[in-house]
Coordinates of C-alpha atoms and ligand atoms in Angstrom, one line a residue:
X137 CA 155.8 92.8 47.2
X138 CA 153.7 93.5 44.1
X139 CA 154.3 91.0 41.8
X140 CA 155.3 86.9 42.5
X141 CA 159.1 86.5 41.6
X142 CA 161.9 84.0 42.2
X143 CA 159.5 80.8 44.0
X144 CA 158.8 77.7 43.7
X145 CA 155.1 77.4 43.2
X146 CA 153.0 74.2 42.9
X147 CA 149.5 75.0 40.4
X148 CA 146.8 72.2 39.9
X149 CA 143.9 72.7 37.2
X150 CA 146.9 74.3 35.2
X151 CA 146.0 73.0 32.4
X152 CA 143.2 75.0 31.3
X153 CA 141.7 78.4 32.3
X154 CA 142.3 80.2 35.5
X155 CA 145.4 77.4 36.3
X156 CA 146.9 77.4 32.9
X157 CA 146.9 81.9 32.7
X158 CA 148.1 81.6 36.6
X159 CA 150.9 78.9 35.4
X160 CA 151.6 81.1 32.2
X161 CA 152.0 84.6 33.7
X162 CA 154.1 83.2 36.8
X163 CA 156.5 81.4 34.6
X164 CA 156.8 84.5 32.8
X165 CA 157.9 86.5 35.7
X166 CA 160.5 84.2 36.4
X167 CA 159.0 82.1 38.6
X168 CA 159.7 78.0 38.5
X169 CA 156.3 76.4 38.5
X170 CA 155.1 72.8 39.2
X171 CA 151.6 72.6 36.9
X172 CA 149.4 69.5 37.6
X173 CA 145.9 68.6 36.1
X174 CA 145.3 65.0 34.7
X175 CA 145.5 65.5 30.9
X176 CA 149.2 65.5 29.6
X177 CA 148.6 66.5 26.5
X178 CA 147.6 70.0 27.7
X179 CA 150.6 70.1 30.1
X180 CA 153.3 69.3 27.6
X181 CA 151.7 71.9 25.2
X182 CA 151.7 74.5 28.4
X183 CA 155.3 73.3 29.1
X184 CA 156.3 74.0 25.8
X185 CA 155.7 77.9 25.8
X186 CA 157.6 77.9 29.0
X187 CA 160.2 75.0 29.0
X188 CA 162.9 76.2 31.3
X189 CA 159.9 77.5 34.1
X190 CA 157.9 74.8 33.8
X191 CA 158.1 71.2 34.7
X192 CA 154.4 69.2 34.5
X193 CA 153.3 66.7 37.5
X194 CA 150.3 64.8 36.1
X195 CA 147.7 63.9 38.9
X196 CA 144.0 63.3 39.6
X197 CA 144.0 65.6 43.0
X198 CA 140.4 63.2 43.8
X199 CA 142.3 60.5 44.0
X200 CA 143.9 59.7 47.9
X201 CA 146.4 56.9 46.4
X202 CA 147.6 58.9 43.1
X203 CA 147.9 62.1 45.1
X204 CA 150.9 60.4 47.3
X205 CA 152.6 58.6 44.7
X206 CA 152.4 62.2 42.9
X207 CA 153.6 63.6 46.6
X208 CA 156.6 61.2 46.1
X209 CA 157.3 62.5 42.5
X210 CA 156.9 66.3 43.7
X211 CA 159.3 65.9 46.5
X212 CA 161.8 64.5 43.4
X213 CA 161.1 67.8 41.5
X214 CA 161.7 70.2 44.5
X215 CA 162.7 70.0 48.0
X216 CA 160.9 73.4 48.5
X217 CA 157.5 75.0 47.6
X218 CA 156.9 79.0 48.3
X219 CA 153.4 78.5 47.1
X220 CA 151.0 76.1 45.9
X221 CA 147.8 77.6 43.7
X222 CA 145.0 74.8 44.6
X223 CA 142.7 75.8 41.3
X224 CA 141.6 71.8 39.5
X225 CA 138.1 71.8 40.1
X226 CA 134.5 70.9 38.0
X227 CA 131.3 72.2 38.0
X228 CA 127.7 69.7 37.8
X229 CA 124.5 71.7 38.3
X230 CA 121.5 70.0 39.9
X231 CA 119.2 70.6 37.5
X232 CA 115.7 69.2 38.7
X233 CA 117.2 68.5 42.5
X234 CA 117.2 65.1 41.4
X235 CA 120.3 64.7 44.5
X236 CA 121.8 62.5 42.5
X237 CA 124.2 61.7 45.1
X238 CA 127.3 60.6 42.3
X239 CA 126.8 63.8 40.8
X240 CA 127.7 65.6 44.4
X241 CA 130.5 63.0 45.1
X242 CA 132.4 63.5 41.7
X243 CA 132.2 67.5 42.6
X244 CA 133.6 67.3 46.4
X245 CA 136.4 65.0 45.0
X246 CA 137.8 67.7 43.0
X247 CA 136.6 70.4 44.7
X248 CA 137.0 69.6 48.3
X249 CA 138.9 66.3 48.8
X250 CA 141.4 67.6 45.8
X251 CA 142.0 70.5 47.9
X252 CA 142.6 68.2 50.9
X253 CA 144.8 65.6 48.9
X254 CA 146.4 68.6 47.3
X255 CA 147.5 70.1 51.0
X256 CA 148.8 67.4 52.3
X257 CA 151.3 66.1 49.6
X258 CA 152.5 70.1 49.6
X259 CA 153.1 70.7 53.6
X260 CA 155.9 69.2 54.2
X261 CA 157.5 71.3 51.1
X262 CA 155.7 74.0 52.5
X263 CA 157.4 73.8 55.5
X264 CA 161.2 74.5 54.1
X265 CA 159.6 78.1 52.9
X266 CA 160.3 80.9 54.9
X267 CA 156.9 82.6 53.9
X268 CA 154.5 79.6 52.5
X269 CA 151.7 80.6 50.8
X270 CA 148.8 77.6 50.2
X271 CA 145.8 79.1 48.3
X272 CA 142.7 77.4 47.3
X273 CA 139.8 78.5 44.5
X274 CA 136.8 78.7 45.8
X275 CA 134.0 80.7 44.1
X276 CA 131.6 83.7 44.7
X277 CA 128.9 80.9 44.0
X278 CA 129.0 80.0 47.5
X279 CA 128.2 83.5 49.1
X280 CA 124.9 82.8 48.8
X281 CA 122.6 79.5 48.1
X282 CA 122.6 80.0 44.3
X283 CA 120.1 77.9 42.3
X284 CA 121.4 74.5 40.5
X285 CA 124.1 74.8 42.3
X286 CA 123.6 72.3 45.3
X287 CA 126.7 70.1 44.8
X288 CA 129.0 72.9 43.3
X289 CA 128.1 76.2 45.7
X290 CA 128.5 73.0 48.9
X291 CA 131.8 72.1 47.4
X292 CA 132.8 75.3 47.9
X293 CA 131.4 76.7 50.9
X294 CA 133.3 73.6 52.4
X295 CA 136.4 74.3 51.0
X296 CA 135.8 77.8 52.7
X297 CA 135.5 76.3 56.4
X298 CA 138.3 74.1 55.8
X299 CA 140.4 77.1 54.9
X300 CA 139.7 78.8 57.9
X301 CA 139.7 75.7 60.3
X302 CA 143.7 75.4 58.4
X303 CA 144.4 78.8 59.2
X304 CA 143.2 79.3 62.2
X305 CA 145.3 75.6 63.3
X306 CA 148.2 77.3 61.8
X307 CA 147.5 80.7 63.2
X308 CA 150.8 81.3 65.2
X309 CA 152.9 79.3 62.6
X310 CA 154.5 81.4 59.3
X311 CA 151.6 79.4 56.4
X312 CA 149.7 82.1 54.7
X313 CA 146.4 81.1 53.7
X314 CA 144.8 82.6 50.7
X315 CA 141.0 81.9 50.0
X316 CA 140.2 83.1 46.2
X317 CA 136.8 83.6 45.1
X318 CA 136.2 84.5 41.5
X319 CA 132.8 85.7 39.7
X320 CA 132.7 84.5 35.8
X321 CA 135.3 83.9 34.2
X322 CA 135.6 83.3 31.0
X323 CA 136.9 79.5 30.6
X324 CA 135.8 75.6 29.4
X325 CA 134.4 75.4 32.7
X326 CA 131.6 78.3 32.0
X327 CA 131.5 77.7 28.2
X328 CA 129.0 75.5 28.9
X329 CA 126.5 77.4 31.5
X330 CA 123.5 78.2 29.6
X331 CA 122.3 81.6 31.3
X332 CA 123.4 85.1 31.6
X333 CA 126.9 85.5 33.2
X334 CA 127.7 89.4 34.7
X335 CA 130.5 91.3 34.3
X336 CA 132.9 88.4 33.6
X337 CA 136.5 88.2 32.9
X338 CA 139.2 86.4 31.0
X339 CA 141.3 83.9 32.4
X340 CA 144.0 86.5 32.2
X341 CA 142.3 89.2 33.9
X342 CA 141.5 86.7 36.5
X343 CA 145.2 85.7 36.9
X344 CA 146.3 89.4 37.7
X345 CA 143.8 89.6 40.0
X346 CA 144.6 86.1 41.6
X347 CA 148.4 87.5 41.7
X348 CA 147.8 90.8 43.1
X349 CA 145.9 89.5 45.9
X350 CA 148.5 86.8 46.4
X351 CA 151.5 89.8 46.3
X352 CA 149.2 91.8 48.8
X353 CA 149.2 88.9 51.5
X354 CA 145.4 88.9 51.2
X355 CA 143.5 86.3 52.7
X356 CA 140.1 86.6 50.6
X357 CA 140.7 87.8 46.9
X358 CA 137.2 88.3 45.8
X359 CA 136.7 89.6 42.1
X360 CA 135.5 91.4 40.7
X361 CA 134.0 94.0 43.0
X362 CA 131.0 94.7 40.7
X363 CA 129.8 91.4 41.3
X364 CA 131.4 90.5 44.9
X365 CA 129.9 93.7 46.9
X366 CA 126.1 93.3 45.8
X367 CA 126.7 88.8 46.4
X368 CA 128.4 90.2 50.0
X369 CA 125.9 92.2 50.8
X370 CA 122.9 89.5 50.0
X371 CA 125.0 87.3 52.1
X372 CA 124.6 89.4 55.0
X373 CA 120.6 89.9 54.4
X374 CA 119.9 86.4 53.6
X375 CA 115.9 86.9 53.5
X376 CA 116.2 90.1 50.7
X377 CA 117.9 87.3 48.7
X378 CA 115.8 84.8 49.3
X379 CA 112.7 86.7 49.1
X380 CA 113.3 88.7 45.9
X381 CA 116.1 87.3 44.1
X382 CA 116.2 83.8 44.5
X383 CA 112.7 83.3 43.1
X384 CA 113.5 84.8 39.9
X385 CA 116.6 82.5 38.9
X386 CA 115.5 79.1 39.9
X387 CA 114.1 76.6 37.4
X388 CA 112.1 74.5 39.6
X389 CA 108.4 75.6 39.8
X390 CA 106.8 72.6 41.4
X391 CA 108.1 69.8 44.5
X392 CA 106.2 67.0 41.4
X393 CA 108.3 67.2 38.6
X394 CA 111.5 65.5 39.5
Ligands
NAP252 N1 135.3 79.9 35.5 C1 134.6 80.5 36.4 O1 133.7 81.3 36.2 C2 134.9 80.1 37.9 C3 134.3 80.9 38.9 C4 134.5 80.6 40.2 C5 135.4 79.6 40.5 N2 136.0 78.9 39.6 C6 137.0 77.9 40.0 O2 138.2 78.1 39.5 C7 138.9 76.9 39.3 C8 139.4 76.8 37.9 O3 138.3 76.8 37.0 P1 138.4 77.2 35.5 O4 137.3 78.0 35.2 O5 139.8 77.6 35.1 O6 138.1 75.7 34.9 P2 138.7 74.9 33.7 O7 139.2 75.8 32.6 O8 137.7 73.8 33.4 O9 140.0 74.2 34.3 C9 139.8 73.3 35.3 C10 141.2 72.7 35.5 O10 141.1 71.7 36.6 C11 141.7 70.4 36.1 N3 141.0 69.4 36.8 C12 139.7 69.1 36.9 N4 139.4 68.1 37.7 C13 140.6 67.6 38.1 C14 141.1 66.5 38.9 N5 140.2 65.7 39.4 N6 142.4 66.4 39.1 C15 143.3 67.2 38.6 N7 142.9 68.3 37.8 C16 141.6 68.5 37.6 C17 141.4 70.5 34.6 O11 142.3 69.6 33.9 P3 142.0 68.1 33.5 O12 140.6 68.0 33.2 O13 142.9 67.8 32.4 O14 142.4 67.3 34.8 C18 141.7 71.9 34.3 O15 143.1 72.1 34.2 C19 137.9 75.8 39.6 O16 138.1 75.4 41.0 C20 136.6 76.5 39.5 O17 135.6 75.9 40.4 C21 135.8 79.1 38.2

């Protein structure tokens, strides 16, 4: 399979960036697709360019209550899913490791819990798939310990366990599990980061790239390469990063200030 045709697929965060160009692209390819994120506004405008692919399922995925009441409504739209695209998520950078611990809650909700909320209301579609797919956005962030990025890279390296710990319960069973890991891309979400931002990409680019990986049956879709080989390799020799790189990117120059 090369590209995603024909399914049922579930897409949270579709709304804006890496969701919405997902949402677009697999609507286009004639794909029926579920899009969630909690603004309606930018749903019914996303529905619009695609009215006969796309149906909109508003949801806060951080919220345990709303996600089964919006289980309840899914399970009204569809009595199948061939794929759910976990990508709602924030971002909140510790800027003075102040540890403000609301800061790091409001980024696991969406980040982690979301994901959690997210596969639970979706298994039991899952299950009338004969190939399920259930992939999650993580981020390259948390292939090292980047600065700032406390709450946000932990969100994500958790999300990364719980992936595994999922497919490694589901090992024997048919439920592909699909870890995606973009650099920068190009969206609201990075409009706001104030420092230099390599080899980044469109939402669009991303999508493709999302897509192929899906298509392929890969279980990690890192991208892109430029920045995922050099972040891979740091991973594996932790003290080179921390040693040389790590002390030229962090703000903090003194254990006082905060
Ligand atoms: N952009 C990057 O460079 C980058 C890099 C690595 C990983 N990622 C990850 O990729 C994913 C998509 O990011 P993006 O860059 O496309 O960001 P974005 O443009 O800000 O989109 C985020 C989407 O998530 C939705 N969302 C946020 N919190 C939500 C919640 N609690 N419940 C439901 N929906 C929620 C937003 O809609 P509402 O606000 O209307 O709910 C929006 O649709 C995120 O998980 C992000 O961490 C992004």
């Amino acid at each position: 399979m090369t590209t995603i045709r024909d399914k049922t697929i579930w897409i949270t965060g579709a709304s804006s960036g890496i969701g919405r160009a997902l949402a677009l692209k697999l609507a286009e390819q004639h794909n029926f697709v579920i899009a969630s994120s909690r603004g309606r506004e930018a749903l019914a405008e996303l529905q619009r360019a695609s009215p006969q692919r796309i149906r909109i399922l508003e949801c806060d995925v951080g919220d345990d209550a709303g996600m089964s009441a919006a289980g309840a409504r899914l399970a009204e739209m569809t009595d199948q899913l061939d794929m759910v695209i976990a990508c709602a998520g924030t971002c909140e950078y510790d800027d003075d490791l102040k540890l403000d611990t609301a800061s790091y809650r409001r980024v696991f909700d969406a980040n982690f819990f979301g994901v959690v909320n997210t596969l639970r209301e979706a298994l039991p579609l899952l299950a009338n798939s004969r190939a399920p797919i259930f992939a999650a956005t993580g981020s390259l962030s948390s292939v090292v310990g980047m600065p700032r990025a406390e709450a946000y890279g932990a969100s994500k390296a958790a999300l990364g366990y719980f992936l595994d710990a999922v497919r490694a319960d589901c090992s024997h069973l048919r439920l592909h599990i699909a870890h995606i890991r973009p650099g920068f891309i190009d969206t609201p979400l990075t409009e706001r980061n104030d420092f230099s931002m390599p080899f980044m990409l469109t939402a669009e680019q991303a999508a493709e790239r999302v897509e192929r990986g899906l298509a392929r049956g890969q279980h990690i879709i890192d991208f892109p390469r430029r920045l995922s080989w050099p972040l891979r390799f740091f991973g594996f020799f932790r003290l080179l990063w921390f040693r040389y790189c790590a002390p030229r990117i962090t703000r903090i120059h003194s254990l006082r200030k905060h």
